[in-house]
Amino acid sequence: MPDFLIFALLGGLGVATVAGPLGSFVVWRRMAYFGDTLAHSALLGVSIGFLLDINLNLAVIICCVGLAVSLVTLQRQRMVATDTLLGIMAHSALSLGLVAVALLEIRVDLMSYLFGDLLAVSPQDLFWIYGGGFGVLLLLKLLWQPLLAITINEELAHVEGVNVPATRLILMLLIAIVIAIAMKIVGLLLITSLLIIPAAAARRLARTPEQMAVGAGIIGCLSIIGGITLSWHFDTPAGPSVVVASLAIFIALYSLPTKQQA
Amino acid sequence: MNQHHRHEPLISLNKVNLHFGRNHVLQDISTELHKGCITTLIGPNGAGKTTLVRLILGLLKPDSGTIWQESNLRIGYMPQKLQIDKTFPLTVERFLKTAQNCSKAQMKAVLSDVGASLLLEQSIHHLSGGEMQRVLLARALLRDPHLLVLDEPVQGVDINGQLELYNLISRIRDERGCGVLMISHDLHLVMASTDHVVCINHHVCCSGHPEHVTNDPSFTELFGIKGSEQLAVYSHHHNHNHDEQGNAIPDPASDHNPRNKKGCC
């Protein structure tokens, strides 16, 4: 197997493992549009990274976190409905990013940012994926109980002593980090699918939140393997092939005869 | 029932005020919750009952006034409704574990306490209204609370089930000696199992022992007629009326102070 394929596989599996549990929260808390909005701001992060001459992964993380914080602040003002606000932010952030790239005359391969460049994953990318991914999984493990508590009911969680705003902010931060490291794999337009399709598919088999989180990770990994295989044999774009593979798993699981679900 | 009020207070509110914008939702509320005492909060829709409970739980902060609570007070809260997204896979067992790290035996014991021992393995999404209330109560009890706060605990439960739940709540109080605060719409059902009634309509209209309240002839008249509960809650006293915001308008013929904290029942 050629090196680039091994790197692609390792990178993809790393991202899918982290995206599974986090994607479950995105599904439970109905944050799909929120994730999409963060992803759309990634290109803006890239151009800011070029402008300030800092690491691009770091720039994307900072940009996503900044957007997440300003979203929360604006949401509190309640000037417009949340979905309207997200719509404005998502497309403005993407457009600002595209304009900034043009204005700064940055030479980037736009397509690779928009749809991912799985087959160009480098050892340095792997470092970011596994370093970031390990940090995210560790935080998830430590905060698992409070995160579940605020997902069940925020008021109940507050009465039982959970710091709800802090926990919510950390969840957003984790999603921002995953988006930054997953961008290389499927691109900013398709990241949300890597978060929600495996999680939604895993829901079909799970009886507890833990089963769903782990199941989503496994289904994500299978999608990566399937997508890379598809791309290798039929010369299809790798990122979209991964999404197609996860969709196939999703459809297959939902066509199974129903049994009692939890 | 008098002895309950000699117990030490768990929470005490002193002249608490809260505004939502221009709406003066809670006006000079003073009341106390005691150990081993069941306090029932009644009042018409929009009277501020849930808001008052949210203040007591610390979910809202008052604009003025003080809320004192015993240090290290552990509250078991049973919300009015718990909407869990269908995408969230959850069994009763896993749900109970989110309250407190507890053993299977503890969970079984508390479920049989609330009469829901068969539900442990069930999905939370397949429970009936009454079963869900019992599971929520079990979850609150697992925390071994000093104070149980129940926001309309019998909502969506039929009449027989409601009586059972009220009996259950007073049995829990007897066994555990915890304080209970609950919101209720129908005073006639809750009467038998309550020690103290606080009737609010933005301010405390009246408060006292239920026997005291039931002995009022106008009360029995109004509460006996079905469908008049909403009115009954605040029509059984005669020394003041309310304007649209629920502010008390003193009756000129009455010598009573309408804000008299002793109430008017």
Coordinates of C-alpha atoms in Angstrom, one line a residue:
Chain A
M1 CA 0.0 0.0 0.0
P2 CA 1.5 3.4 -0.9
D3 CA 2.4 5.8 1.9
F4 CA -0.2 8.4 1.0
L5 CA -2.9 5.8 1.3
I6 CA -1.7 4.8 4.8
F7 CA -1.6 8.4 5.9
A8 CA -5.1 9.0 4.5
L9 CA -6.4 5.9 6.3
L10 CA -4.8 6.8 9.6
G11 CA -6.0 10.4 9.4
G12 CA -9.5 9.4 8.4
L13 CA -9.8 6.8 11.2
G14 CA -8.5 9.3 13.7
V15 CA -11.0 12.0 12.8
A16 CA -13.9 9.5 12.6
T17 CA -13.2 8.1 16.0
V18 CA -13.4 11.6 17.6
A19 CA -16.3 12.7 15.4
G20 CA -18.5 9.8 16.5
P21 CA -19.1 10.8 20.1
L22 CA -19.1 14.5 19.4
G23 CA -21.4 14.0 16.5
S24 CA -23.8 12.2 18.9
F25 CA -24.0 15.4 20.9
V26 CA -24.6 17.4 17.7
V27 CA -27.6 15.1 17.0
W28 CA -28.9 15.0 20.5
R29 CA -28.7 18.8 21.0
R30 CA -29.9 19.6 17.5
M31 CA -26.7 21.5 16.7
A32 CA -26.3 20.3 13.1
Y33 CA -26.9 23.8 11.7
F34 CA -24.6 25.2 14.4
G35 CA -21.8 22.8 13.3
D36 CA -22.3 23.8 9.7
T37 CA -22.0 27.5 10.6
L38 CA -18.7 26.8 12.4
A39 CA -17.4 24.8 9.5
H40 CA -18.3 27.6 7.0
S41 CA -16.1 30.0 9.0
A42 CA -13.0 27.7 8.6
L43 CA -12.0 29.3 5.3
L44 CA -12.0 32.7 7.0
G45 CA -9.7 31.1 9.6
V46 CA -7.4 30.0 6.9
S47 CA -7.0 33.5 5.4
I48 CA -6.5 34.9 8.9
G49 CA -3.8 32.3 9.4
F50 CA -2.1 33.4 6.2
L51 CA -2.4 37.1 7.2
L52 CA -0.9 36.6 10.6
D53 CA 1.5 34.0 9.5
I54 CA 0.5 31.4 12.1
N55 CA -0.3 27.7 11.9
L56 CA -3.4 27.3 9.8
N57 CA -5.0 24.6 12.0
L58 CA -4.6 26.9 15.0
A59 CA -6.0 29.8 13.0
V60 CA -9.1 27.7 12.0
I61 CA -9.6 26.6 15.6
I62 CA -9.4 30.2 16.9
C63 CA -11.8 31.4 14.2
C64 CA -14.3 28.7 15.0
V65 CA -14.2 29.3 18.7
G66 CA -14.5 33.1 18.1
L67 CA -17.6 32.5 16.0
A68 CA -19.1 30.1 18.6
V69 CA -18.6 32.6 21.4
S70 CA -20.1 35.5 19.3
L71 CA -23.0 33.2 18.4
V72 CA -23.8 32.5 22.0
T73 CA -23.6 36.3 22.8
L74 CA -25.9 37.2 19.9
Q75 CA -28.3 34.4 20.7
R76 CA -28.8 36.0 24.1
Q77 CA -29.8 39.3 22.6
R78 CA -32.7 37.6 20.8
M79 CA -32.8 40.2 18.0
V80 CA -33.4 37.5 15.4
A81 CA -34.4 33.8 15.6
T82 CA -31.5 31.4 16.1
D83 CA -31.8 29.7 12.7
T84 CA -31.9 33.0 11.0
L85 CA -28.8 34.1 12.9
L86 CA -27.0 30.8 12.0
G87 CA -28.0 31.3 8.4
I88 CA -26.6 34.8 8.3
M89 CA -23.4 33.8 10.1
A90 CA -22.8 30.6 8.0
H91 CA -23.0 32.2 4.6
S92 CA -21.4 35.5 5.6
A93 CA -18.5 33.6 7.1
L94 CA -18.0 31.5 4.0
S95 CA -18.3 34.6 1.7
L96 CA -15.9 36.6 3.9
G97 CA -13.4 33.8 3.7
L98 CA -13.7 33.6 -0.1
V99 CA -13.4 37.4 -0.4
A100 CA -10.4 37.5 2.0
V101 CA -8.6 34.7 0.0
A102 CA -9.1 36.7 -3.2
L103 CA -8.1 40.1 -1.7
L104 CA -5.0 38.7 0.0
E105 CA -4.1 36.9 -3.1
I106 CA -3.4 33.8 -1.2
R107 CA -2.5 30.9 -3.4
V108 CA -4.7 28.1 -2.0
D109 CA -6.4 25.1 -3.5
L110 CA -9.9 26.2 -2.8
M111 CA -11.4 22.8 -3.8
S112 CA -9.3 21.0 -1.2
Y113 CA -10.6 23.3 1.6
L114 CA -14.2 23.0 0.4
F115 CA -14.3 19.3 -0.2
G116 CA -11.2 18.0 1.6
D117 CA -8.0 16.4 0.4
L118 CA -7.9 13.1 2.2
L119 CA -5.2 11.6 -0.1
A120 CA -2.9 14.6 0.7
V121 CA -2.8 14.0 4.5
S122 CA 0.8 14.6 5.6
P123 CA 2.6 13.3 8.7
Q124 CA 2.3 16.8 10.1
D125 CA -1.5 16.6 9.7
L126 CA -1.5 13.3 11.5
F127 CA 0.2 15.0 14.4
W128 CA -2.6 17.6 14.6
I129 CA -5.3 15.0 14.1
Y130 CA -4.0 12.6 16.8
G131 CA -2.9 15.4 19.2
G132 CA -6.1 17.3 18.9
G133 CA -8.2 14.2 18.8
F134 CA -6.7 12.8 22.0
G135 CA -7.3 16.1 23.8
V136 CA -10.9 16.1 22.7
L137 CA -11.5 12.5 23.7
L138 CA -9.9 13.1 27.1
L139 CA -12.1 16.2 27.8
L140 CA -15.1 14.3 26.7
K141 CA -14.3 11.4 29.0
L142 CA -13.8 13.8 32.0
L143 CA -16.9 15.8 31.3
W144 CA -19.2 12.9 30.1
Q145 CA -21.6 13.1 33.1
P146 CA -22.2 16.8 33.1
L147 CA -22.4 16.8 29.3
L148 CA -25.1 14.2 29.4
A149 CA -26.8 16.0 32.2
I150 CA -27.2 19.3 30.3
T151 CA -28.3 17.3 27.2
I152 CA -31.2 15.7 29.2
N153 CA -32.3 18.9 30.8
E154 CA -30.3 22.1 31.5
E155 CA -32.4 23.3 34.5
L156 CA -32.2 19.9 36.2
A157 CA -28.5 19.9 35.6
H158 CA -28.2 23.4 37.2
V159 CA -30.2 22.4 40.3
E160 CA -27.9 19.3 40.6
G161 CA -24.8 21.5 40.6
V162 CA -23.6 21.4 37.0
N163 CA -22.1 24.6 35.7
V164 CA -24.3 24.8 32.6
P165 CA -22.9 27.7 30.7
A166 CA -19.3 26.5 31.1
T167 CA -20.2 22.9 30.1
R168 CA -22.1 24.2 27.0
L169 CA -19.1 26.4 26.1
I170 CA -16.7 23.5 26.4
L171 CA -18.9 21.4 24.1
M172 CA -18.8 24.2 21.5
L173 CA -15.1 24.4 21.9
L174 CA -14.7 20.7 21.3
I175 CA -16.9 20.9 18.2
A176 CA -14.7 23.8 16.9
I177 CA -11.6 21.7 17.4
V178 CA -13.0 18.7 15.6
I179 CA -14.1 20.8 12.7
A180 CA -10.7 22.3 12.4
I181 CA -9.0 18.9 12.3
A182 CA -11.6 17.2 10.1
M183 CA -11.5 19.9 7.4
K184 CA -8.5 18.2 5.8
I185 CA -10.5 15.0 5.5
V186 CA -13.9 15.9 4.0
G187 CA -13.6 19.6 3.6
L188 CA -15.6 22.4 5.2
L189 CA -18.8 21.9 3.2
L190 CA -19.0 18.2 4.2
I191 CA -17.8 18.2 7.8
T192 CA -21.2 18.2 9.4
S193 CA -22.1 15.0 7.5
L194 CA -19.1 13.2 9.2
L195 CA -20.5 14.4 12.5
I196 CA -24.2 13.6 12.1
I197 CA -24.5 10.7 9.6
P198 CA -22.6 8.0 11.6
A199 CA -24.3 9.2 14.9
A200 CA -27.7 9.1 13.3
A201 CA -27.0 5.6 11.9
A202 CA -25.7 4.4 15.3
R203 CA -28.9 5.6 17.0
R204 CA -30.7 2.7 15.3
L205 CA -28.7 0.1 17.3
A206 CA -28.1 1.9 20.5
R207 CA -29.9 1.6 23.8
T208 CA -27.7 3.9 25.9
P209 CA -25.9 7.2 25.0
E210 CA -22.5 5.4 25.4
Q211 CA -23.4 2.7 22.9
M212 CA -24.5 5.4 20.4
A213 CA -21.2 7.4 20.9
V214 CA -19.0 4.4 20.4
G215 CA -21.2 3.0 17.6
A216 CA -21.0 6.4 15.8
G217 CA -17.2 6.2 16.0
I218 CA -17.1 2.7 14.5
I219 CA -19.6 3.5 11.7
G220 CA -17.4 6.6 11.0
C221 CA -14.3 4.4 10.7
L222 CA -16.1 2.0 8.4
S223 CA -17.2 5.0 6.2
I224 CA -13.6 6.1 6.0
I225 CA -12.4 2.7 4.9
G226 CA -15.3 2.4 2.4
G227 CA -14.8 5.9 1.0
I228 CA -11.1 5.4 0.5
T229 CA -11.7 2.0 -1.2
L230 CA -14.3 3.6 -3.5
S231 CA -11.9 6.5 -4.3
W232 CA -9.0 4.1 -5.0
H233 CA -10.9 1.8 -7.3
F234 CA -13.1 4.3 -9.2
D235 CA -11.0 7.4 -8.9
T236 CA -13.8 9.3 -7.2
P237 CA -13.0 12.4 -4.9
A238 CA -12.1 10.9 -1.5
G239 CA -14.1 13.3 0.8
P240 CA -17.4 12.9 -0.9
S241 CA -16.8 9.2 -1.3
V242 CA -16.5 8.9 2.5
V243 CA -19.8 10.8 2.9
V244 CA -21.5 8.5 0.3
A245 CA -20.2 5.4 2.2
S246 CA -21.6 6.7 5.5
L247 CA -24.9 7.4 3.8
A248 CA -25.0 3.8 2.5
I249 CA -24.5 2.5 6.0
F250 CA -27.2 4.8 7.3
I251 CA -29.7 3.6 4.8
A252 CA -28.7 -0.1 5.3
L253 CA -29.2 0.2 9.1
Y254 CA -32.6 2.0 8.7
S255 CA -33.8 -0.7 6.3
L256 CA -33.3 -3.4 8.9
P257 CA -36.5 -4.6 10.4
T258 CA -37.5 -2.6 13.4
K259 CA -37.0 -4.0 16.9
Q260 CA -37.6 -2.2 20.1
Q261 CA -35.5 0.9 20.5
A262 CA -34.4 2.6 23.6
Chain B
M1 CA -49.5 19.0 61.8
N2 CA -48.5 22.0 63.8
Q3 CA -45.3 20.4 64.9
H4 CA -43.9 20.5 61.3
H5 CA -43.8 24.3 61.5
R6 CA -41.6 24.2 64.6
H7 CA -38.9 22.5 62.6
E8 CA -36.0 24.5 61.4
P9 CA -36.5 26.3 58.1
L10 CA -34.7 25.0 55.0
I11 CA -35.3 28.0 52.8
S12 CA -36.6 31.4 53.7
L13 CA -37.7 34.1 51.4
N14 CA -37.8 37.7 52.5
K15 CA -39.7 40.4 50.5
V16 CA -38.6 38.9 47.2
N17 CA -39.4 40.9 44.0
L18 CA -38.9 40.0 40.4
H19 CA -39.8 41.8 37.2
F20 CA -39.9 40.5 33.7
G21 CA -39.5 43.7 31.8
R22 CA -42.4 45.9 33.0
N23 CA -44.2 43.0 34.4
H24 CA -43.9 42.9 38.2
V25 CA -44.2 39.1 38.4
L26 CA -43.4 38.5 42.0
Q27 CA -44.2 41.2 44.6
D28 CA -42.8 41.2 48.1
I29 CA -43.0 37.4 48.5
S30 CA -42.1 36.2 52.0
T31 CA -42.4 32.6 53.0
E32 CA -40.5 29.7 54.5
L33 CA -40.1 26.0 53.7
H34 CA -39.6 23.7 56.6
K35 CA -38.1 20.3 57.2
G36 CA -40.7 17.5 57.2
C37 CA -43.4 19.9 56.0
I38 CA -45.3 19.7 52.7
T39 CA -45.9 23.1 51.3
T40 CA -48.3 23.5 48.4
L41 CA -48.2 26.5 46.1
I42 CA -51.5 27.3 44.5
G43 CA -52.7 30.1 42.3
P44 CA -54.3 30.8 38.9
N45 CA -52.4 30.4 35.7
G46 CA -49.8 33.0 35.2
A47 CA -49.7 33.8 38.9
G48 CA -46.0 33.3 39.1
K49 CA -45.9 29.9 40.7
T50 CA -43.3 28.4 38.5
T51 CA -41.3 31.6 38.5
L52 CA -41.3 31.4 42.3
V53 CA -40.1 27.8 42.2
R54 CA -37.3 28.8 39.7
L55 CA -36.2 31.5 42.2
I56 CA -36.1 28.9 45.0
L57 CA -34.1 26.6 42.8
G58 CA -31.6 29.3 42.0
L59 CA -32.5 29.3 38.3
L60 CA -33.5 33.0 38.6
K61 CA -32.1 35.8 40.7
P62 CA -34.5 38.2 42.5
D63 CA -34.4 41.9 41.7
S64 CA -34.7 42.7 45.4
G65 CA -35.2 40.8 48.6
T66 CA -33.2 37.9 50.0
I67 CA -33.4 34.2 49.7
W68 CA -31.7 32.3 52.5
Q69 CA -31.0 28.6 52.4
E70 CA -29.5 26.2 54.8
S71 CA -25.9 25.5 53.9
N72 CA -25.3 22.4 51.9
L73 CA -29.0 22.1 51.2
R74 CA -29.5 19.2 48.7
I75 CA -32.6 19.7 46.5
G76 CA -34.3 16.9 44.5
Y77 CA -36.1 18.6 41.7
M78 CA -38.8 17.1 39.6
P79 CA -39.5 19.3 36.6
Q80 CA -43.0 19.8 35.2
K81 CA -42.1 18.1 32.0
L82 CA -39.0 16.4 30.7
Q83 CA -38.8 16.4 27.0
I84 CA -36.0 14.1 26.0
D85 CA -35.2 14.1 22.3
K86 CA -36.1 10.8 20.6
T87 CA -32.6 10.7 19.1
F88 CA -31.2 10.3 22.7
P89 CA -31.2 6.6 23.5
L90 CA -32.0 6.2 27.2
T91 CA -33.2 3.5 29.4
V92 CA -34.7 4.2 32.8
E93 CA -31.6 2.6 34.4
R94 CA -29.2 4.9 32.6
F95 CA -31.4 7.9 33.3
L96 CA -31.4 7.2 37.0
K97 CA -27.7 6.9 37.0
T98 CA -27.3 10.4 35.7
A99 CA -28.6 11.7 39.1
Q100 CA -26.2 9.9 41.3
N101 CA -23.7 7.1 40.8
C102 CA -25.7 4.3 42.3
S103 CA -25.9 0.6 42.4
K104 CA -28.6 -1.5 40.7
A105 CA -30.0 -2.5 44.1
Q106 CA -30.4 1.2 45.1
M107 CA -32.2 1.9 41.8
K108 CA -34.5 -1.1 42.2
A109 CA -35.3 0.0 45.8
V110 CA -36.1 3.5 44.9
L111 CA -38.2 2.4 41.9
S112 CA -40.2 0.0 44.1
D113 CA -40.6 2.9 46.6
V114 CA -42.4 4.9 43.9
G115 CA -44.3 1.9 42.6
A116 CA -42.4 1.6 39.3
S117 CA -40.3 -1.5 40.0
L118 CA -40.9 -3.1 36.6
L119 CA -39.6 -0.1 34.6
L120 CA -35.8 -0.4 35.1
E121 CA -35.0 -1.9 31.7
Q122 CA -37.6 0.2 29.8
S123 CA -36.8 2.9 27.3
I124 CA -37.6 6.3 28.6
H125 CA -39.4 7.1 25.4
H126 CA -42.0 4.4 25.9
L127 CA -43.2 5.4 29.4
S128 CA -46.7 6.7 30.0
G129 CA -47.3 10.1 31.6
G130 CA -47.8 8.6 35.1
E131 CA -44.8 6.2 34.7
M132 CA -42.6 9.1 33.7
Q133 CA -43.7 11.1 36.7
R134 CA -42.8 8.2 39.0
V135 CA -39.4 7.7 37.3
L136 CA -38.7 11.5 37.7
L137 CA -39.6 11.3 41.4
A138 CA -37.4 8.2 41.8
R139 CA -34.5 10.1 40.2
A140 CA -35.0 13.1 42.6
L141 CA -35.1 10.7 45.6
L142 CA -31.9 9.0 44.6
R143 CA -30.1 12.2 45.5
D144 CA -31.4 11.7 49.1
P145 CA -32.6 15.3 49.1
H146 CA -33.3 17.6 52.1
L147 CA -36.0 19.3 50.0
L148 CA -38.1 17.9 47.2
V149 CA -39.4 20.4 44.7
L150 CA -42.2 19.1 42.5
D151 CA -43.6 21.3 39.7
E152 CA -47.1 20.0 39.1
P153 CA -46.2 16.4 39.9
V154 CA -49.5 14.9 38.8
Q155 CA -49.7 16.5 35.4
G156 CA -51.0 14.2 32.7
V157 CA -52.1 11.6 35.3
D158 CA -55.7 10.4 35.7
I159 CA -57.6 11.1 38.9
N160 CA -56.9 7.8 40.6
G161 CA -53.2 8.1 39.7
Q162 CA -53.2 11.6 41.1
L163 CA -54.5 10.5 44.5
E164 CA -51.9 7.7 44.5
L165 CA -49.1 10.1 43.7
Y166 CA -50.1 12.6 46.4
N167 CA -50.3 9.7 48.9
L168 CA -46.9 8.6 47.8
I169 CA -45.4 12.0 48.3
S170 CA -46.7 12.3 51.8
R171 CA -45.5 8.8 52.6
I172 CA -42.0 9.8 51.3
R173 CA -42.1 12.8 53.6
D174 CA -43.1 10.6 56.5
E175 CA -40.3 8.1 55.8
R176 CA -37.5 10.5 54.9
G177 CA -38.5 13.6 56.9
C178 CA -37.5 15.8 54.0
G179 CA -39.3 19.1 53.2
V180 CA -41.6 19.2 50.1
L181 CA -42.6 22.1 48.0
M182 CA -45.1 21.4 45.2
I183 CA -47.1 23.4 42.8
S184 CA -50.7 22.3 42.3
H185 CA -53.7 23.5 40.4
D186 CA -56.3 21.4 42.2
L187 CA -56.4 22.1 45.9
H188 CA -59.2 19.7 46.6
L189 CA -57.0 16.7 45.7
V190 CA -53.8 17.8 47.3
M191 CA -55.6 18.9 50.5
A192 CA -55.3 15.7 52.4
S193 CA -51.5 15.4 51.9
T194 CA -50.4 19.0 52.5
D195 CA -49.4 20.8 55.7
H196 CA -49.2 24.3 54.5
V197 CA -50.8 26.2 51.6
V198 CA -49.4 29.3 50.0
C199 CA -51.8 30.9 47.6
I200 CA -50.2 33.4 45.3
N201 CA -51.3 35.7 42.6
H202 CA -48.0 37.7 42.0
H203 CA -48.1 38.5 45.8
V204 CA -49.0 36.1 48.6
C205 CA -52.8 36.2 48.8
C206 CA -53.1 34.0 51.7
S207 CA -51.3 31.2 53.4
G208 CA -52.0 28.8 56.2
H209 CA -53.1 25.3 57.2
P210 CA -55.4 23.6 54.7
E211 CA -58.0 22.9 57.4
H212 CA -58.1 26.6 58.1
V213 CA -58.7 27.2 54.4
T214 CA -61.3 24.4 54.0
N215 CA -63.3 25.6 56.9
D216 CA -64.0 28.8 55.0
P217 CA -67.6 28.4 53.7
S218 CA -66.9 30.3 50.5
F219 CA -63.9 28.0 49.9
T220 CA -66.0 24.8 50.0
E221 CA -68.6 26.4 47.9
L222 CA -66.2 27.4 45.2
F223 CA -64.0 24.3 45.3
G224 CA -67.0 22.0 45.3
I225 CA -68.0 23.2 41.9
K226 CA -66.0 21.5 39.1
G227 CA -64.2 23.7 36.7
S228 CA -64.1 26.6 39.1
E229 CA -60.7 25.8 40.5
Q230 CA -59.1 28.7 38.7
L231 CA -61.4 31.2 40.4
A232 CA -61.6 29.4 43.7
V233 CA -57.9 29.9 44.3
Y234 CA -58.3 33.6 44.8
S235 CA -62.0 34.3 45.3
H236 CA -62.3 32.9 48.8
H237 CA -61.2 36.1 50.5
H238 CA -62.9 39.4 50.4
N239 CA -60.7 42.1 51.5
H240 CA -59.1 43.0 48.2
N241 CA -59.5 42.5 44.5
H242 CA -56.9 42.3 41.7
D243 CA -56.2 44.3 38.7
E244 CA -55.0 42.7 35.4
Q245 CA -51.4 42.5 36.6
G246 CA -52.5 40.8 39.8
N247 CA -51.8 43.8 41.9
A248 CA -54.0 44.0 45.0
I249 CA -56.6 46.7 45.0
P250 CA -57.7 47.3 48.6
D251 CA -61.4 47.2 49.3
P252 CA -62.2 50.6 50.8
A253 CA -64.8 48.9 53.1
S254 CA -62.2 46.6 54.5
D255 CA -59.9 47.4 57.4
H256 CA -57.4 44.7 56.4
N257 CA -54.1 45.5 54.9
P258 CA -54.1 43.6 51.6
R259 CA -50.4 42.8 51.8
N260 CA -50.8 41.4 55.3
K261 CA -48.4 38.6 55.4
K262 CA -50.6 36.5 57.7
G263 CA -52.9 36.2 54.7
C264 CA -56.6 36.5 54.4
C265 CA -58.0 33.0 54.5

